Amino acid sequence: MQLASDAALPVFSWNLLNDFQDMWSYLSMVNAFRAGAIVSVVCAVVGWFMVLRRQTFAGHTLSVAAFPGASLATLAGFSLSLGYFGFCVAAALVVAALGRKGRENGAEESAVTGTVQAFALACGYLFISLYKGLLEGPTALLFGDFLGITTGQVVILAVVGAAVLAVLAVIGRPLLFASVDPQVAAGRGVPVRLLSTLFLVLLGAATAEASQITGTLLVFALMVIPAATAQQLTARPALSLTLSVLLGLAACWAGLIAAYYQPYPLGFFVTAFAFAGYVLAHLPRLGREVLGRVRTPIATGGVA
């Protein structure tokens, strides 16, 4: 069965024009590229703020919340998108309401976030155990399935993505101020608590979007890695944010192309390409550190 499946796969010919024409002759691939572009841009922008605010644990928890949301939607037979967005946004509101001290008390926020994560996982496993259909469904929820994206889902992703980016454009400057120095921002009259809650809701919406492409377990491939890579390359906010978008888009589209020609999960390819960029971004720093260790004994004449 595996050999037959592999034999039916399209073959990469190095004639890029013909390859892309063949790939985009399928509506499912066109929708996958459209959805990937939307999700990559939204996740890169939201993820950049998430990494800056050191809230990656919260982002991971919201991605976990997408699992019971999609599982319940599969079990009950209603829209998967509704399940994703409903549970992710609800989890974000719970974390925002209970983790009241935010960055002033990271331990409290982490405890609340971990509690929500554990409950979300438990609900997801309950819904999966009650599900009596084919087992491919839960696997796709966890690891992504780009071939099932419909035109209607692309429209939903575009509308939600545009709304998320519009809100971020409005609150971007005060959110950046509150992320870098919340105490000073609060002293200047910036509504730090309100911004924190609003950002968590936006993070939940972006996570729900990404989960429909990469699956709930690999959502960090688009939420964290491009943003972390960009912030490693430059400390300038505008340039770093732009690089985050470009890196996320490149990883997603490269993953889609690889998944079209190979019988392996899309989430693996997206994560692999994004991780390769992250490692390359760290090589100059590692090289300088190694070179510094080599030069130090020379400068001191070899004396320990």
CSV table of C-alpha atoms in Angstrom, one decimal:
chain,number,residue,atom,x,y,z
A,1,MET,CA,0.0,0.0,0.0
A,2,GLN,CA,2.8,2.4,0.8
A,3,LEU,CA,4.6,1.7,-2.5
A,4,ALA,CA,1.4,2.3,-4.4
A,5,SER,CA,0.8,5.5,-2.6
A,6,ASP,CA,4.4,6.6,-3.3
A,7,ALA,CA,4.1,5.7,-7.0
A,8,ALA,CA,1.1,8.0,-7.3
A,9,LEU,CA,2.9,11.0,-6.0
A,10,PRO,CA,3.7,13.8,-8.5
A,11,VAL,CA,7.4,14.1,-9.6
A,12,PHE,CA,9.4,17.3,-9.2
A,13,SER,CA,10.9,18.0,-12.6
A,14,TRP,CA,13.0,21.2,-12.0
A,15,ASN,CA,10.9,22.9,-14.6
A,16,LEU,CA,9.6,25.3,-12.0
A,17,LEU,CA,7.0,26.9,-14.3
A,18,ASN,CA,5.4,23.6,-15.3
A,19,ASP,CA,5.7,22.3,-11.7
A,20,PHE,CA,3.8,25.3,-10.3
A,21,GLN,CA,1.2,25.1,-13.1
A,22,ASP,CA,0.6,21.5,-12.3
A,23,MET,CA,0.5,22.1,-8.5
A,24,TRP,CA,-1.9,25.0,-8.8
A,25,SER,CA,-4.2,23.1,-11.2
A,26,TYR,CA,-5.8,21.6,-8.1
A,27,LEU,CA,-8.2,23.8,-6.2
A,28,SER,CA,-7.1,22.2,-2.9
A,29,MET,CA,-3.5,23.3,-3.5
A,30,VAL,CA,-4.5,26.8,-4.4
A,31,ASN,CA,-6.6,27.1,-1.2
A,32,ALA,CA,-3.7,25.7,0.7
A,33,PHE,CA,-1.3,28.3,-0.6
A,34,ARG,CA,-3.9,31.1,0.0
A,35,ALA,CA,-4.6,29.9,3.6
A,36,GLY,CA,-0.9,29.4,4.2
A,37,ALA,CA,-0.1,33.0,3.2
A,38,ILE,CA,-2.9,34.4,5.4
A,39,VAL,CA,-1.9,32.3,8.4
A,40,SER,CA,1.8,32.9,8.0
A,41,VAL,CA,1.4,36.7,8.0
A,42,VAL,CA,-1.0,36.8,11.0
A,43,CYS,CA,1.0,34.4,13.1
A,44,ALA,CA,4.3,36.1,12.3
A,45,VAL,CA,3.0,39.5,13.5
A,46,VAL,CA,1.2,38.1,16.6
A,47,GLY,CA,4.0,35.7,17.3
A,48,TRP,CA,6.5,38.6,17.2
A,49,PHE,CA,4.7,40.3,20.1
A,50,MET,CA,4.3,37.0,21.9
A,51,VAL,CA,8.0,36.2,21.9
A,52,LEU,CA,8.8,39.8,22.9
A,53,ARG,CA,6.4,39.5,25.8
A,54,ARG,CA,7.8,36.1,26.8
A,55,GLN,CA,4.3,34.5,26.6
A,56,THR,CA,5.2,31.5,24.5
A,57,PHE,CA,3.8,29.2,27.2
A,58,ALA,CA,0.5,31.0,26.9
A,59,GLY,CA,0.7,30.5,23.1
A,60,HIS,CA,1.4,26.8,23.5
A,61,THR,CA,-1.6,26.5,25.9
A,62,LEU,CA,-3.9,28.2,23.4
A,63,SER,CA,-2.7,25.8,20.7
A,64,VAL,CA,-3.6,23.0,23.0
A,65,ALA,CA,-7.1,24.5,23.4
A,66,ALA,CA,-7.6,24.1,19.7
A,67,PHE,CA,-7.4,20.3,20.1
A,68,PRO,CA,-10.6,20.0,22.2
A,69,GLY,CA,-12.3,22.6,20.1
A,70,ALA,CA,-11.7,20.7,16.9
A,71,SER,CA,-12.4,17.4,18.6
A,72,LEU,CA,-15.7,18.6,19.9
A,73,ALA,CA,-16.6,20.0,16.4
A,74,THR,CA,-15.8,16.6,14.9
A,75,LEU,CA,-17.8,14.8,17.5
A,76,ALA,CA,-20.8,17.1,17.3
A,77,GLY,CA,-20.7,17.5,13.5
A,78,PHE,CA,-20.4,21.3,13.3
A,79,SER,CA,-17.9,23.6,11.7
A,80,LEU,CA,-14.2,22.9,12.6
A,81,SER,CA,-13.4,26.6,12.3
A,82,LEU,CA,-16.0,27.4,14.9
A,83,GLY,CA,-14.5,24.8,17.2
A,84,TYR,CA,-11.0,26.1,16.7
A,85,PHE,CA,-11.9,29.8,17.3
A,86,GLY,CA,-14.4,29.1,20.0
A,87,PHE,CA,-12.1,27.2,22.3
A,88,CYS,CA,-8.9,29.2,21.6
A,89,VAL,CA,-10.6,32.5,22.4
A,90,ALA,CA,-12.4,31.1,25.4
A,91,ALA,CA,-9.1,29.8,26.8
A,92,ALA,CA,-7.5,33.2,26.2
A,93,LEU,CA,-10.2,34.9,28.2
A,94,VAL,CA,-9.8,32.5,31.0
A,95,VAL,CA,-6.0,33.0,31.2
A,96,ALA,CA,-6.5,36.8,31.0
A,97,ALA,CA,-9.2,36.8,33.7
A,98,LEU,CA,-7.4,34.5,36.2
A,99,GLY,CA,-3.8,35.5,35.6
A,100,ARG,CA,-4.4,39.0,36.9
A,101,LYS,CA,-0.9,40.1,37.7
A,102,GLY,CA,0.4,39.3,34.2
A,103,ARG,CA,4.2,40.0,33.8
A,104,GLU,CA,4.5,41.5,37.3
A,105,ASN,CA,4.1,38.0,38.6
A,106,GLY,CA,5.1,35.5,36.0
A,107,ALA,CA,4.7,32.5,38.4
A,108,GLU,CA,1.0,33.2,38.8
A,109,GLU,CA,0.4,33.6,35.1
A,110,SER,CA,2.3,30.4,34.4
A,111,ALA,CA,0.3,28.4,37.0
A,112,VAL,CA,-3.0,29.6,35.5
A,113,THR,CA,-1.8,28.9,32.0
A,114,GLY,CA,-0.6,25.4,32.9
A,115,THR,CA,-4.0,24.7,34.6
A,116,VAL,CA,-5.9,25.7,31.5
A,117,GLN,CA,-3.6,23.6,29.4
A,118,ALA,CA,-4.2,20.5,31.5
A,119,PHE,CA,-7.9,20.9,31.4
A,120,ALA,CA,-7.9,21.5,27.6
A,121,LEU,CA,-5.9,18.3,27.0
A,122,ALA,CA,-8.3,16.3,29.3
A,123,CYS,CA,-11.3,17.6,27.4
A,124,GLY,CA,-9.7,16.8,24.1
A,125,TYR,CA,-9.0,13.2,25.1
A,126,LEU,CA,-12.5,12.9,26.3
A,127,PHE,CA,-14.0,14.1,23.0
A,128,ILE,CA,-11.6,11.8,21.1
A,129,SER,CA,-12.6,8.8,23.2
A,130,LEU,CA,-16.3,9.5,22.5
A,131,TYR,CA,-15.6,9.9,18.7
A,132,LYS,CA,-16.7,6.7,16.9
A,133,GLY,CA,-15.7,7.7,13.3
A,134,LEU,CA,-12.5,7.1,11.3
A,135,LEU,CA,-9.2,7.6,13.2
A,136,GLU,CA,-7.7,9.8,10.4
A,137,GLY,CA,-9.7,12.7,11.8
A,138,PRO,CA,-8.0,13.1,15.1
A,139,THR,CA,-4.6,12.7,13.4
A,140,ALA,CA,-5.3,15.5,11.1
A,141,LEU,CA,-6.4,17.7,14.0
A,142,LEU,CA,-3.1,17.1,15.7
A,143,PHE,CA,-0.7,17.3,12.8
A,144,GLY,CA,-2.6,19.3,10.1
A,145,ASP,CA,-4.1,18.4,6.7
A,146,PHE,CA,-3.7,21.0,4.0
A,147,LEU,CA,-5.6,19.1,1.4
A,148,GLY,CA,-8.9,19.6,3.2
A,149,ILE,CA,-8.9,23.4,3.2
A,150,THR,CA,-12.0,24.7,1.4
A,151,THR,CA,-12.6,28.1,-0.2
A,152,GLY,CA,-15.1,28.9,2.6
A,153,GLN,CA,-12.3,28.3,5.2
A,154,VAL,CA,-10.0,30.6,3.2
A,155,VAL,CA,-12.6,33.3,3.4
A,156,ILE,CA,-13.0,32.9,7.1
A,157,LEU,CA,-9.2,32.9,7.7
A,158,ALA,CA,-8.9,36.1,5.6
A,159,VAL,CA,-11.7,37.9,7.5
A,160,VAL,CA,-10.4,36.9,10.9
A,161,GLY,CA,-6.8,37.6,9.9
A,162,ALA,CA,-7.7,41.0,8.6
A,163,ALA,CA,-9.5,41.8,11.9
A,164,VAL,CA,-6.5,40.7,14.0
A,165,LEU,CA,-4.0,42.7,12.0
A,166,ALA,CA,-6.3,45.8,12.0
A,167,VAL,CA,-6.6,45.6,15.8
A,168,LEU,CA,-2.8,45.2,16.2
A,169,ALA,CA,-2.2,48.2,13.9
A,170,VAL,CA,-4.3,50.3,16.3
A,171,ILE,CA,-2.8,49.0,19.5
A,172,GLY,CA,0.7,48.2,18.2
A,173,ARG,CA,2.6,51.2,19.6
A,174,PRO,CA,1.2,51.1,23.2
A,175,LEU,CA,1.4,47.3,23.2
A,176,LEU,CA,5.1,47.5,22.3
A,177,PHE,CA,5.6,50.0,25.1
A,178,ALA,CA,3.7,47.8,27.6
A,179,SER,CA,5.7,44.7,26.4
A,180,VAL,CA,9.1,46.3,26.8
A,181,ASP,CA,8.5,48.0,30.2
A,182,PRO,CA,5.0,47.5,31.7
A,183,GLN,CA,5.7,49.4,34.9
A,184,VAL,CA,6.8,52.6,33.1
A,185,ALA,CA,3.9,52.2,30.6
A,186,ALA,CA,1.4,51.9,33.4
A,187,GLY,CA,2.9,55.0,35.0
A,188,ARG,CA,2.4,56.9,31.7
A,189,GLY,CA,-1.3,56.0,31.7
A,190,VAL,CA,-1.1,53.1,29.2
A,191,PRO,CA,-3.9,50.6,30.0
A,192,VAL,CA,-1.5,47.7,30.4
A,193,ARG,CA,-4.2,45.2,31.8
A,194,LEU,CA,-6.6,45.9,28.9
A,195,LEU,CA,-3.9,45.6,26.3
A,196,SER,CA,-2.7,42.3,27.8
A,197,THR,CA,-6.3,40.9,27.7
A,198,LEU,CA,-6.8,42.1,24.2
A,199,PHE,CA,-3.5,40.7,23.0
A,200,LEU,CA,-4.4,37.2,24.5
A,201,VAL,CA,-7.6,37.2,22.5
A,202,LEU,CA,-5.7,38.1,19.4
A,203,LEU,CA,-3.2,35.4,20.2
A,204,GLY,CA,-6.1,32.9,20.6
A,205,ALA,CA,-7.5,33.9,17.2
A,206,ALA,CA,-4.1,33.6,15.5
A,207,THR,CA,-3.5,30.2,17.1
A,208,ALA,CA,-6.9,28.9,15.9
A,209,GLU,CA,-5.9,30.0,12.4
A,210,ALA,CA,-2.5,28.3,12.4
A,211,SER,CA,-3.9,25.1,13.9
A,212,GLN,CA,-6.0,24.6,10.8
A,213,ILE,CA,-2.9,24.5,8.7
A,214,THR,CA,-0.2,22.9,10.9
A,215,GLY,CA,-2.4,21.0,13.4
A,216,THR,CA,-2.6,21.8,17.1
A,217,LEU,CA,0.7,20.2,18.1
A,218,LEU,CA,2.9,22.0,15.5
A,219,VAL,CA,1.3,25.5,15.7
A,220,PHE,CA,4.6,26.8,17.2
A,221,ALA,CA,6.3,26.3,13.8
A,222,LEU,CA,4.5,29.5,12.6
A,223,MET,CA,3.9,31.2,15.9
A,224,VAL,CA,7.3,31.1,17.6
A,225,ILE,CA,10.2,30.1,15.3
A,226,PRO,CA,10.0,32.9,12.6
A,227,ALA,CA,9.6,35.6,15.3
A,228,ALA,CA,12.4,34.2,17.4
A,229,THR,CA,14.6,33.9,14.4
A,230,ALA,CA,13.9,37.5,13.3
A,231,GLN,CA,14.6,38.9,16.8
A,232,GLN,CA,17.8,37.0,16.9
A,233,LEU,CA,18.9,38.7,13.6
A,234,THR,CA,18.0,42.3,14.5
A,235,ALA,CA,16.8,44.3,17.5
A,236,ARG,CA,15.1,47.0,15.3
A,237,PRO,CA,11.3,46.4,15.8
A,238,ALA,CA,10.2,47.3,12.2
A,239,LEU,CA,12.9,45.3,10.5
A,240,SER,CA,12.5,42.4,12.9
A,241,LEU,CA,8.7,42.3,12.3
A,242,THR,CA,9.2,42.4,8.6
A,243,LEU,CA,11.7,39.5,8.7
A,244,SER,CA,9.3,37.5,10.9
A,245,VAL,CA,6.6,37.8,8.2
A,246,LEU,CA,9.0,36.9,5.4
A,247,LEU,CA,10.5,33.9,7.3
A,248,GLY,CA,7.1,32.6,8.2
A,249,LEU,CA,5.8,32.9,4.7
A,250,ALA,CA,8.9,31.2,3.3
A,251,ALA,CA,8.7,28.3,5.7
A,252,CYS,CA,4.9,27.7,5.1
A,253,TRP,CA,5.1,27.8,1.3
A,254,ALA,CA,8.3,25.7,1.2
A,255,GLY,CA,6.6,23.2,3.4
A,256,LEU,CA,3.5,23.1,1.2
A,257,ILE,CA,5.7,22.4,-1.9
A,258,ALA,CA,7.6,19.7,-0.1
A,259,ALA,CA,4.4,18.1,1.2
A,260,TYR,CA,2.9,18.1,-2.3
A,261,TYR,CA,5.8,15.9,-3.6
A,262,GLN,CA,6.4,13.8,-0.5
A,263,PRO,CA,4.1,11.5,1.5
A,264,TYR,CA,4.9,13.1,4.8
A,265,PRO,CA,3.0,15.5,7.1
A,266,LEU,CA,2.9,19.2,6.2
A,267,GLY,CA,3.6,20.1,9.8
A,268,PHE,CA,7.0,18.3,9.7
A,269,PHE,CA,8.2,20.2,6.6
A,270,VAL,CA,7.0,23.6,7.9
A,271,THR,CA,8.7,23.0,11.2
A,272,ALA,CA,11.9,21.7,9.6
A,273,PHE,CA,12.3,24.7,7.3
A,274,ALA,CA,11.6,27.2,10.1
A,275,PHE,CA,14.0,25.4,12.5
A,276,ALA,CA,16.7,25.4,9.8
A,277,GLY,CA,16.4,29.2,9.6
A,278,TYR,CA,16.5,29.5,13.4
A,279,VAL,CA,19.7,27.4,13.5
A,280,LEU,CA,21.3,29.4,10.7
A,281,ALA,CA,20.5,32.7,12.5
A,282,HIS,CA,22.4,31.5,15.6
A,283,LEU,CA,25.5,30.4,13.7
A,284,PRO,CA,27.2,33.8,13.6
A,285,ARG,CA,26.8,34.3,17.3
A,286,LEU,CA,28.1,30.7,18.0
A,287,GLY,CA,31.0,31.4,15.7
A,288,ARG,CA,32.0,34.5,17.5
A,289,GLU,CA,31.8,32.7,20.9
A,290,VAL,CA,34.0,29.9,19.6
A,291,LEU,CA,36.5,32.4,18.1
A,292,GLY,CA,36.5,34.3,21.4
A,293,ARG,CA,37.4,31.2,23.3
A,294,VAL,CA,40.2,30.4,20.9
A,295,ARG,CA,41.7,33.9,21.1
A,296,THR,CA,41.5,34.3,24.9
A,297,PRO,CA,44.3,31.7,25.6
A,298,ILE,CA,46.4,33.2,22.8
A,299,ALA,CA,46.0,36.8,24.2
A,300,THR,CA,47.0,35.6,27.7
A,301,GLY,CA,50.0,33.7,26.4
A,302,GLY,CA,48.4,30.3,27.2
A,303,VAL,CA,48.4,31.0,31.0
A,304,ALA,CA,45.4,29.4,32.8
